[in-house]
Short mmCIF file of C-alpha atoms in Angstrom, two decimals:
data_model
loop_
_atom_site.label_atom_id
_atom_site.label_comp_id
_atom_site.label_asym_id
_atom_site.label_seq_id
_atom_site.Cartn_x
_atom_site.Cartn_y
_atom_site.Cartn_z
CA UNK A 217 -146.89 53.88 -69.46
CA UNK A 218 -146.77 55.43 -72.93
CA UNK A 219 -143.78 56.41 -75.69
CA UNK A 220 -143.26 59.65 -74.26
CA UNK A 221 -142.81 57.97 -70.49
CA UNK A 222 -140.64 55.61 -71.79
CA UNK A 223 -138.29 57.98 -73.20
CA UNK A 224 -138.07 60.22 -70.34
CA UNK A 225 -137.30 57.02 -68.23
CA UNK A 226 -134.73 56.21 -70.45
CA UNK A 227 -133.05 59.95 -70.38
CA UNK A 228 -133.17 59.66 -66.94
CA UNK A 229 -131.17 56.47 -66.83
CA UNK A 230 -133.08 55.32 -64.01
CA UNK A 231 -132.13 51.63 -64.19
CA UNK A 232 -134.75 50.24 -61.65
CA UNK A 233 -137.80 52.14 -63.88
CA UNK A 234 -135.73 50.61 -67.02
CA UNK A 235 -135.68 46.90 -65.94
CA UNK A 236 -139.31 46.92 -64.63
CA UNK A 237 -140.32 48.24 -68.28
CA UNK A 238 -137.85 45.39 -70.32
CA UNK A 239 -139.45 43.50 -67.88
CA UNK A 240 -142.50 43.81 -68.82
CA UNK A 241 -142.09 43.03 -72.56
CA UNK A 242 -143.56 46.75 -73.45
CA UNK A 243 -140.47 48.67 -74.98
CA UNK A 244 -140.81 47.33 -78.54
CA UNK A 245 -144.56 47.94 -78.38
CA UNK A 246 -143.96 51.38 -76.97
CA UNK A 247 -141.12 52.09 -79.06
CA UNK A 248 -143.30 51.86 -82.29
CA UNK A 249 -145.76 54.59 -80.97
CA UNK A 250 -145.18 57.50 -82.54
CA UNK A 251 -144.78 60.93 -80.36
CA UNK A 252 -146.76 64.04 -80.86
CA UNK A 253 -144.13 65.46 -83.05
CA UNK A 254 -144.07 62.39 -85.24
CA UNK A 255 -140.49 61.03 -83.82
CA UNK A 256 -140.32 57.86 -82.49
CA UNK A 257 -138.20 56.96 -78.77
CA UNK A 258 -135.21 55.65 -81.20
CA UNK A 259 -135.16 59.73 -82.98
CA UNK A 260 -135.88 61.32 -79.47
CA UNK A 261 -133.08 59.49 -77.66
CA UNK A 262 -130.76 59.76 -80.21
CA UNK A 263 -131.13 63.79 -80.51
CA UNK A 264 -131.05 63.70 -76.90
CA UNK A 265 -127.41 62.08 -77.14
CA UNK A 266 -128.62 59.12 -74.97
CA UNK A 267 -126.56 56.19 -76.51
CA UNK A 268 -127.65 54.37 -73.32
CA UNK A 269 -130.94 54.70 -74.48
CA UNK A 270 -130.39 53.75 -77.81
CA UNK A 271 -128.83 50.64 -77.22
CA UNK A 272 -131.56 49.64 -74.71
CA UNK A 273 -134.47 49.82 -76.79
CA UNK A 274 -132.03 48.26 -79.74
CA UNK A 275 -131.69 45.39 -77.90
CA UNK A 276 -135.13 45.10 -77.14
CA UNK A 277 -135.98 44.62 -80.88
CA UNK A 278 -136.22 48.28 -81.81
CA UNK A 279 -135.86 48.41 -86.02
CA UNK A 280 -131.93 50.74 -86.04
CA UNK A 281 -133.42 52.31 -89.28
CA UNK A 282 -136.72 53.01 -88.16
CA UNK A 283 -138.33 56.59 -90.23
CA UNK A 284 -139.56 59.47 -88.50
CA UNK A 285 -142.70 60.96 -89.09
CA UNK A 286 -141.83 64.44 -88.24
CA UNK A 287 -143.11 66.53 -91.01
CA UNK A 288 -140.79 69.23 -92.77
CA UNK A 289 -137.19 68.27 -93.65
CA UNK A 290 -136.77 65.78 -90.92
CA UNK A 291 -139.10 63.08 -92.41
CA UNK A 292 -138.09 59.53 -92.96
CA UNK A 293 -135.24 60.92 -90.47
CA UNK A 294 -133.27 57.49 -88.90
CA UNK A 295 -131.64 58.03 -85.88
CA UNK A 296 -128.43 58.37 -87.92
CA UNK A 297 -129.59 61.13 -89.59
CA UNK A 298 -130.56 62.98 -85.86
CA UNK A 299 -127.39 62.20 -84.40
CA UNK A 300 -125.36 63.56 -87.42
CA UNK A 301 -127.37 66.89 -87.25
CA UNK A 302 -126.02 66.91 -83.56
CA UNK A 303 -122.30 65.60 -83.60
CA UNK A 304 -123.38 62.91 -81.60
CA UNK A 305 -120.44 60.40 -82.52
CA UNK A 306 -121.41 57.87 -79.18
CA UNK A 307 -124.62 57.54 -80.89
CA UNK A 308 -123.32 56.82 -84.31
CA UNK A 309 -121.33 54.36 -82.45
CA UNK A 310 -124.17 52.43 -81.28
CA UNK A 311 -125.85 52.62 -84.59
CA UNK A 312 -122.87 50.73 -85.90
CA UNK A 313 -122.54 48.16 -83.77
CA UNK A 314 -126.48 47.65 -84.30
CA UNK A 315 -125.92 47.52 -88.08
CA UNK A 316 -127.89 50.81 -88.72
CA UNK A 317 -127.93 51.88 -92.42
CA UNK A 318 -125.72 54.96 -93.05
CA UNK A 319 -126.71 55.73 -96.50
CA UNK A 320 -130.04 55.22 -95.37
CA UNK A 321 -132.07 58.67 -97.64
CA UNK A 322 -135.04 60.62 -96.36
CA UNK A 323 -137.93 61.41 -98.20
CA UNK A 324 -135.93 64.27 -99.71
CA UNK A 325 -132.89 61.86 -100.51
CA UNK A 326 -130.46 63.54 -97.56
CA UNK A 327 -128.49 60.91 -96.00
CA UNK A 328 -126.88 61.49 -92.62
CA UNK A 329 -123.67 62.75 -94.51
CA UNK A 330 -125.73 65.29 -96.25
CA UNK A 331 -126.97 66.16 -92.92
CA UNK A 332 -123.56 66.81 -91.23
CA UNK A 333 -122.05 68.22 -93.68
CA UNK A 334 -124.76 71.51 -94.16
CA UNK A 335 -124.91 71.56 -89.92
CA UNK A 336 -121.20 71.54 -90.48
CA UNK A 337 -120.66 68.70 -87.70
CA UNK A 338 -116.79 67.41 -88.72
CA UNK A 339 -117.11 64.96 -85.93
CA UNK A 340 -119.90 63.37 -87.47
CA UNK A 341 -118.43 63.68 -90.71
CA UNK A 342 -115.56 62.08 -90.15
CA UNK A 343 -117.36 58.70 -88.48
CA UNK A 344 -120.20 58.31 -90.88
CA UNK A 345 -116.79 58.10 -93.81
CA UNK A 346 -114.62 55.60 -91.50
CA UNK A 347 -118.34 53.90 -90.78
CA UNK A 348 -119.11 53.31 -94.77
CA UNK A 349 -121.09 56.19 -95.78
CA UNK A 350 -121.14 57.04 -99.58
CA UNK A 351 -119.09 60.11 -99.63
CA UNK A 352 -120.94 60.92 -103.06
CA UNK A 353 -124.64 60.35 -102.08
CA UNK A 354 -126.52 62.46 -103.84
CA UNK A 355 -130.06 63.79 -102.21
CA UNK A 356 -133.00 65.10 -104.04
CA UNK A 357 -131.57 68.40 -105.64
CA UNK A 358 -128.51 66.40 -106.94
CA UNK A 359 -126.31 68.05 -104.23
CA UNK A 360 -123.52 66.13 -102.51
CA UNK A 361 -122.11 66.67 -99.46
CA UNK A 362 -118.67 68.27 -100.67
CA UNK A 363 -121.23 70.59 -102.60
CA UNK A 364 -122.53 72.05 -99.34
CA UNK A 365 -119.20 71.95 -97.56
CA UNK A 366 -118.00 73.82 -100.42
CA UNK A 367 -121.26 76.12 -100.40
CA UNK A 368 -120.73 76.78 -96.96
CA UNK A 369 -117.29 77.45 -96.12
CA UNK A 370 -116.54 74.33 -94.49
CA UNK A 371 -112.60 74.36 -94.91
CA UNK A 372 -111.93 72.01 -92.30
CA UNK A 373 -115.00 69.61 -94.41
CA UNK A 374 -113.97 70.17 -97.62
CA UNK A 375 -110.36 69.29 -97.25
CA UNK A 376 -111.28 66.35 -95.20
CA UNK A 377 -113.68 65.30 -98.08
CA UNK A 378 -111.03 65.62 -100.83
CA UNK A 379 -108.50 64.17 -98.80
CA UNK A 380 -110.84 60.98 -99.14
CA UNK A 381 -111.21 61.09 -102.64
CA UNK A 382 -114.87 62.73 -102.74
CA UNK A 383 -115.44 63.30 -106.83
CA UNK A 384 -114.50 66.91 -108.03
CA UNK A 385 -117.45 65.95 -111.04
CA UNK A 386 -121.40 67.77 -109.99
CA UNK A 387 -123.85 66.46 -112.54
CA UNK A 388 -125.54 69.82 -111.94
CA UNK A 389 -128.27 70.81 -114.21
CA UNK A 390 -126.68 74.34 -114.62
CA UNK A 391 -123.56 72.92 -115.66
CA UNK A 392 -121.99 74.84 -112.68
CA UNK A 393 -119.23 73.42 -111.07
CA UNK A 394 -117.63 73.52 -107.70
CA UNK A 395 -116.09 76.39 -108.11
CA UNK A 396 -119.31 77.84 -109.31
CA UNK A 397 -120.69 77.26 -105.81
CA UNK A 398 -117.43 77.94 -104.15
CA UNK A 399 -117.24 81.19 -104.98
CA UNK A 400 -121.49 81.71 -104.77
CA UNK A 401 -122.02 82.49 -108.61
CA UNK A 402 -126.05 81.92 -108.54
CA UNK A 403 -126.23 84.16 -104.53
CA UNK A 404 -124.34 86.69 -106.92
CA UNK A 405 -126.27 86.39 -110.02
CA UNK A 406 -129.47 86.90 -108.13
CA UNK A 407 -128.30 90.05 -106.37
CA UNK A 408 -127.07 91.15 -109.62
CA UNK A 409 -123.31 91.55 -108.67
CA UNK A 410 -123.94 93.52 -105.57
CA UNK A 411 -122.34 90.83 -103.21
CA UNK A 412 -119.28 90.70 -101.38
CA UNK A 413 -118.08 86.82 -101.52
CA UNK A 414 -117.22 86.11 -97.99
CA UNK A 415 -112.95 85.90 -97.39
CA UNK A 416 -113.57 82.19 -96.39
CA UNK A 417 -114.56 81.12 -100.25
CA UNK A 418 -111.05 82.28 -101.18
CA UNK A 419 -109.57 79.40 -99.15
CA UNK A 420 -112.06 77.35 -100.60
CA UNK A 421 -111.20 78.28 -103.94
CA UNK A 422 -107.82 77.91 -103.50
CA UNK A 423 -107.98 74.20 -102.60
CA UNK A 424 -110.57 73.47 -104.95
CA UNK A 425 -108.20 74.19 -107.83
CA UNK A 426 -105.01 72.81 -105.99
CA UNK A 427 -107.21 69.49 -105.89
CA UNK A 428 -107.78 69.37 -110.01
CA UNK A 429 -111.22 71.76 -110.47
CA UNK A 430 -110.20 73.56 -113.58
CA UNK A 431 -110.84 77.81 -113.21
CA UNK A 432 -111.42 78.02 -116.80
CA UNK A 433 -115.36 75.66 -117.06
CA UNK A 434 -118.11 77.91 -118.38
CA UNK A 435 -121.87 77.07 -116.73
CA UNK A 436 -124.80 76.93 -119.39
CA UNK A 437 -125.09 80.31 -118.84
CA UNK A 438 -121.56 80.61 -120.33
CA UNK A 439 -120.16 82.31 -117.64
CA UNK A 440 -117.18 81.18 -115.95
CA UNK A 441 -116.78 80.59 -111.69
CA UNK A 442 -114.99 84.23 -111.66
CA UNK A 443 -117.97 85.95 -113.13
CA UNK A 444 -118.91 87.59 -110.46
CA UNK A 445 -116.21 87.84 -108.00
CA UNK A 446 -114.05 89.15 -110.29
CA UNK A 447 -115.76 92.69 -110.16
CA UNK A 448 -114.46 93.34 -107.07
CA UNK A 449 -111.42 90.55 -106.99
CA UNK A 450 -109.83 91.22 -110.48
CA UNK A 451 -106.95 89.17 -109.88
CA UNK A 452 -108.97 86.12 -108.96
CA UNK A 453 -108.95 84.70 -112.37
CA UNK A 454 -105.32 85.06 -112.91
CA UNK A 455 -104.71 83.47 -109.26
CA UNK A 456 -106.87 80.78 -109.73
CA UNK A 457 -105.63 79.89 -112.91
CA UNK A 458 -101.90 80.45 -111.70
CA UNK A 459 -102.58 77.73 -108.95
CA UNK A 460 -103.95 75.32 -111.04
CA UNK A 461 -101.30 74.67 -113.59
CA UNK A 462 -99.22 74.75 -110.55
CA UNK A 463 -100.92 72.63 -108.23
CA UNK A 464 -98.99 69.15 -108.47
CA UNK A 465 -96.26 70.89 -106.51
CA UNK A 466 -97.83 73.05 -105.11
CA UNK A 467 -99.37 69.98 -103.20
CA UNK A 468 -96.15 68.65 -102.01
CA UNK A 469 -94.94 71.22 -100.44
CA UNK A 470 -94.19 70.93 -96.99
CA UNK A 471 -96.38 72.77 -94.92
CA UNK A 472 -100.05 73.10 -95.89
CA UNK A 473 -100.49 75.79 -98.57
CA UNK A 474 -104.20 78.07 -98.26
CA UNK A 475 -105.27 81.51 -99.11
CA UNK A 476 -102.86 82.86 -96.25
CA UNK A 477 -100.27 80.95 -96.65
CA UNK A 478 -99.76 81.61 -100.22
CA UNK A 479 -100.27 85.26 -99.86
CA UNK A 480 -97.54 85.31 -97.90
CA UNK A 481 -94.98 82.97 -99.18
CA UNK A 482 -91.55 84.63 -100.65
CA UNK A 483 -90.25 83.75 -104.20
CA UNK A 484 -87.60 82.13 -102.34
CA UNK A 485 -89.71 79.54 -100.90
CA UNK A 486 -91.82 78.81 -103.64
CA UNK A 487 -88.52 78.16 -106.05
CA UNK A 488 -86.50 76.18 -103.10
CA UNK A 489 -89.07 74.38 -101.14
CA UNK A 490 -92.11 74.05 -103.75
CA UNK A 491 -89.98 73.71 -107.24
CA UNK A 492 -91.28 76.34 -109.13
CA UNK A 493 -89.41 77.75 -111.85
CA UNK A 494 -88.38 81.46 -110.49
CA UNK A 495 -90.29 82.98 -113.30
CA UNK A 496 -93.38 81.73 -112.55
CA UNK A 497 -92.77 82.14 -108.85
CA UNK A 498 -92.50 86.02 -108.92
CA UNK A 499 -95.78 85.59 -111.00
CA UNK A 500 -97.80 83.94 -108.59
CA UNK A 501 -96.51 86.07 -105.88
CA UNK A 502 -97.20 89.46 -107.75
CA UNK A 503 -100.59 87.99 -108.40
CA UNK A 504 -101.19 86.83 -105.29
CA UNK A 505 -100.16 89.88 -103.98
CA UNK A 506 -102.80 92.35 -106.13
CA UNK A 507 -105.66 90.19 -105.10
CA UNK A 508 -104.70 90.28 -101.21
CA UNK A 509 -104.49 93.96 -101.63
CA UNK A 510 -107.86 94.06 -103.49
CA UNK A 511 -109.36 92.15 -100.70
CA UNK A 512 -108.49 94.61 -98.50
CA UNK A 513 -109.50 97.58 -100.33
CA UNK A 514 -112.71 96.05 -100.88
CA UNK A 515 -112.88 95.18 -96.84
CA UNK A 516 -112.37 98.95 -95.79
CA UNK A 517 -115.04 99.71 -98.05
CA UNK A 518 -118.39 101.25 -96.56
CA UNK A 519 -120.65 99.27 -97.98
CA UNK A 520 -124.60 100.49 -98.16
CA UNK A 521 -127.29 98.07 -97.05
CA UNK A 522 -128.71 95.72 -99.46
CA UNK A 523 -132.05 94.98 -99.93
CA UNK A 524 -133.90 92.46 -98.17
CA UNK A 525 -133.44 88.83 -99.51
CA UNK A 526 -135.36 86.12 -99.32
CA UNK A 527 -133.27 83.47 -98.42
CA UNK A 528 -133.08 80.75 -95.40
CA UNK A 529 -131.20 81.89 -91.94
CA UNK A 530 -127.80 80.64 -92.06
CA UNK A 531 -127.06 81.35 -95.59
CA UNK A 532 -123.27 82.09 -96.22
CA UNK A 533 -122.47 85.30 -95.72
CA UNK A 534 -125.70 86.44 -95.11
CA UNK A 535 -126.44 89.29 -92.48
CA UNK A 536 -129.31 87.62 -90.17
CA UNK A 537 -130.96 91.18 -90.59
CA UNK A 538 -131.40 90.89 -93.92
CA UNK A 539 -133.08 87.18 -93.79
CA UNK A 540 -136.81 87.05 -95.15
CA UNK A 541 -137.32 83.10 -95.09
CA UNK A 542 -141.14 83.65 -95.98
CA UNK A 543 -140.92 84.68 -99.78
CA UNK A 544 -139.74 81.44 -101.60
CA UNK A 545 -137.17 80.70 -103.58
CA UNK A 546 -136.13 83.46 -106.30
CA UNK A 547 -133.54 81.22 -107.54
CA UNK A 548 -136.27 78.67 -109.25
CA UNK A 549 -134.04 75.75 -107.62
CA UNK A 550 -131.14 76.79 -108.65
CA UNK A 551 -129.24 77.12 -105.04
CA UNK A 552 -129.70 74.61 -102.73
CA UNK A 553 -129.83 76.54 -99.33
CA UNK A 554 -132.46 78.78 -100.99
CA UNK A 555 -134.76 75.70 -102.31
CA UNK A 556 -134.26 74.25 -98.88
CA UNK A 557 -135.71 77.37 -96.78
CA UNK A 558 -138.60 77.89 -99.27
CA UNK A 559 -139.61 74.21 -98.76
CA UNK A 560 -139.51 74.26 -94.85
CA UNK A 561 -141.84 77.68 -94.97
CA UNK A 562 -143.92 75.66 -97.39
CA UNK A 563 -144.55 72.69 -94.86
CA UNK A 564 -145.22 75.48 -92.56
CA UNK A 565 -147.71 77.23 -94.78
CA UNK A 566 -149.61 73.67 -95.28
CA UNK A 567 -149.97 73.04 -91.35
CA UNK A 568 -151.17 76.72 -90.72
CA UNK A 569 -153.45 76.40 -93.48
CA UNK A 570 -154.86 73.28 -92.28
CA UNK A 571 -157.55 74.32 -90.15
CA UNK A 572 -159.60 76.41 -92.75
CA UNK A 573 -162.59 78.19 -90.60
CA UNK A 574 -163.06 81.72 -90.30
CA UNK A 575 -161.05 83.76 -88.21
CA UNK A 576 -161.04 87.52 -86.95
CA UNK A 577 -157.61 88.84 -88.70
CA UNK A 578 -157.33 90.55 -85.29
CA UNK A 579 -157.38 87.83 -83.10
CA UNK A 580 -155.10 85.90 -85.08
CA UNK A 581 -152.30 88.39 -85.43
CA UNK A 582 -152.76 89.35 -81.68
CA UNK A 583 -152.84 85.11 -80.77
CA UNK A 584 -149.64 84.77 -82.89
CA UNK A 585 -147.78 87.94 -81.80
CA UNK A 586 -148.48 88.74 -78.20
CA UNK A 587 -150.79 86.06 -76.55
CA UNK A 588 -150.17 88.29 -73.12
CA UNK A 589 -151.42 91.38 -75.11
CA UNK A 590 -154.43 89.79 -75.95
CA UNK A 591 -155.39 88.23 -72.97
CA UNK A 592 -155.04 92.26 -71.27
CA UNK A 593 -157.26 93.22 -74.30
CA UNK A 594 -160.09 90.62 -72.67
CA UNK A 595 -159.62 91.54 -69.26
CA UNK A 596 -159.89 95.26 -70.32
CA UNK A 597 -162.82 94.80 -72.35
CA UNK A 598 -164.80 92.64 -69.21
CA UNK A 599 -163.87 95.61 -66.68
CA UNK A 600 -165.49 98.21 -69.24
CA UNK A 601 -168.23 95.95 -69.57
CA UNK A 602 -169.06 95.28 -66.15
CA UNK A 603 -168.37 98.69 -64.90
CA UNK A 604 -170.87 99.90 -67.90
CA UNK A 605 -173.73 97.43 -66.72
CA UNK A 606 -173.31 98.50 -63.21
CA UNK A 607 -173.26 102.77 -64.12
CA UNK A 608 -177.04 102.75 -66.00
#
């Protein structure tokens, strides 16, 4: 029996197979052979969702924070850090019980809660907090995982992060601020203003500021978090700015105040159930009310196609059409979902480049794009040949 036996015993959950291999005093042994894709059992099963599996080889001496090998992003994965990518809470439950490590870092400094947070897994989220995780962990890039809930649109994230007292504070080496990511200022800058920010970020914005991060903080750049946006969203600073000297009551009132919400609350209810002073009330709401309009207008817009980017797939409110993951990172490490992509197409780059013998430029683009077309090519080519030897 070998690691990759063992492992599809144990997804199988065939006990008698199971017993006769505890039995036999091989699982630890086994366990620390690594697979062909540099994993060990403990990643495999736990990306499979097998908690069963888990706990079997954990109680057979297995190490709960044992590193992957897997080359790209995923190395010095723990099993934590697969099940997080995966929402697979029974497994995090096991982990716990087995003492795993859940600020545990990878070679590029993610945690688990990094991980969840940019696969947008609130499940996961939620356990690896209650479990102990550092809800300010801070990976290679200096990014936190409120950053990339933030970055990404994560409402349901974001306001679960800031509900538990997540820090508002980025020591970011731009000087931008949350708000700077909320609302994409570096995507933006790079495309040179031609960007629509995606209607989710308002919501974002909104309870950014209601939770204390101030509209008004230039970047190093000297630009404030509206630099952009405003272009097409001229009432954003106003709004923004509106909400945050408001905020403490806007926080108690009683029903949970968003973009939506707020764009359609009356004076009435902002003066009676909120405790605004009227005049500030119809301000807010006539504000609120030019930037919901500009939304729209900006919505029905026809909009002409922009230019390819090159940027990771699954970048906010990024058309998958317009994704060119091969050409790096424009940004120079400025945004982290662009630094990410060009470092997982480097990795890629390094194994493909590995093998360093001559090759036909045909072969390889017909191997890599259509093995079927090329294996017709052959078969054509031997007919012609053999029907040419056998007509002289």
């Amino acid at each position: 029996m070998d690691a990759i036996e063992l492992v599809s015993i144990l997804l199988e959950g065939n006990d008698a197979a199971i017993a006769k291999a505890v039995a036999g005093g091989s699982i630890l042994k086994l366990c620390n052979q690594p697979l062909a894709n540099g994993q060990y059992a403990i990643h495999a099963l736990a990306s499979k969702n097998s908690s069963k599996g888990v706990e079997t080889i954990l109680k057979n001496g297995v190490n709960v924070n044992q590193e992957s090998e897997e080359p790209g992003n995923s190395l010095g994965f723990t099993a934590a850090h697969y099940a997080a990518a995966k929402n697979y809470v029974a497994v995090l439950d096991v982990l716990k019980e087995h003492k795993a490590d859940f600020n545990h870092a990878a070679m590029d400094k993610w945690t688990p809660l990094h991980v969840a947070t940019f696969r947008g897994q609130s499940d996961a989220v939620e356990k690896l907090i209650e479990y102990g995780a550092d809800i300010n962990c801070v990976n290679g890039e200096g990014h936190t995982p409120l950053l990339f809930a933030v970055s990404l649109g994560r409402l349901k994230d974001t306001r679960f992060l800031l509900q538990r007292k997540a820090s508002i504070q980025l020591e970011d080496t731009h000087c931008d601020s949350l708000l700077h990511y909320a609302l994409h200022y570096r995507m933006a800058q790079q495309l040179k203003g031609q960007y629509k920010l995606p209607d989710s970020q308002l919501d974002i914005a909104v309870l950014l500021v209601l939770n204390g991060v101030r509209p008004n903080e230039h970047n190093d750049d000297g630009d404030l978090p509206t630099r952009y946006a405003e272009v097409t969203l001229p009432s954003l600073p106003k709004a923004l700015s509106l909400l945050f000297g408001n905020a403490v009551k806007l926080l108690c009132a009683p029903i949970e105040l968003n973009y939506l919400t707020l764009i359609s609350a009356t004076k009435e209810f902002l003066v009676d159930k909120v405790g605004m002073e009227v005049a500030k009330a119809e301000e807010l709401r006539m504000v609120l009310k030019a930037l919901e309009s500009e939304r729209q207008s900006e919505s029905r817009k026809a909009t002409a196609p922009l230019p390819p980017v090159a940027m990771p797939t699954g970048h906010p409110a990024m058309p998958a059409d317009l994704v060119d993951p091969t050409l790096g990172d424009p940004s120079n490490g400025k945004c982290p979902f662009f630094a990410r992509g060009a470092k997982l197409q480097s990795s890629k780059r390094v194994q493909e480049s590995e093998d360093d013998r001559p090759h036909c430029p045909f072969s390889m683009y017909s191997i890599r794009k259509n093995r079927r077309a090329l294996i017709l090519t052959g078969v054509a080519f031997f007919v012609g040949y053999v029907c040419g030897r056998f007509s002289r």
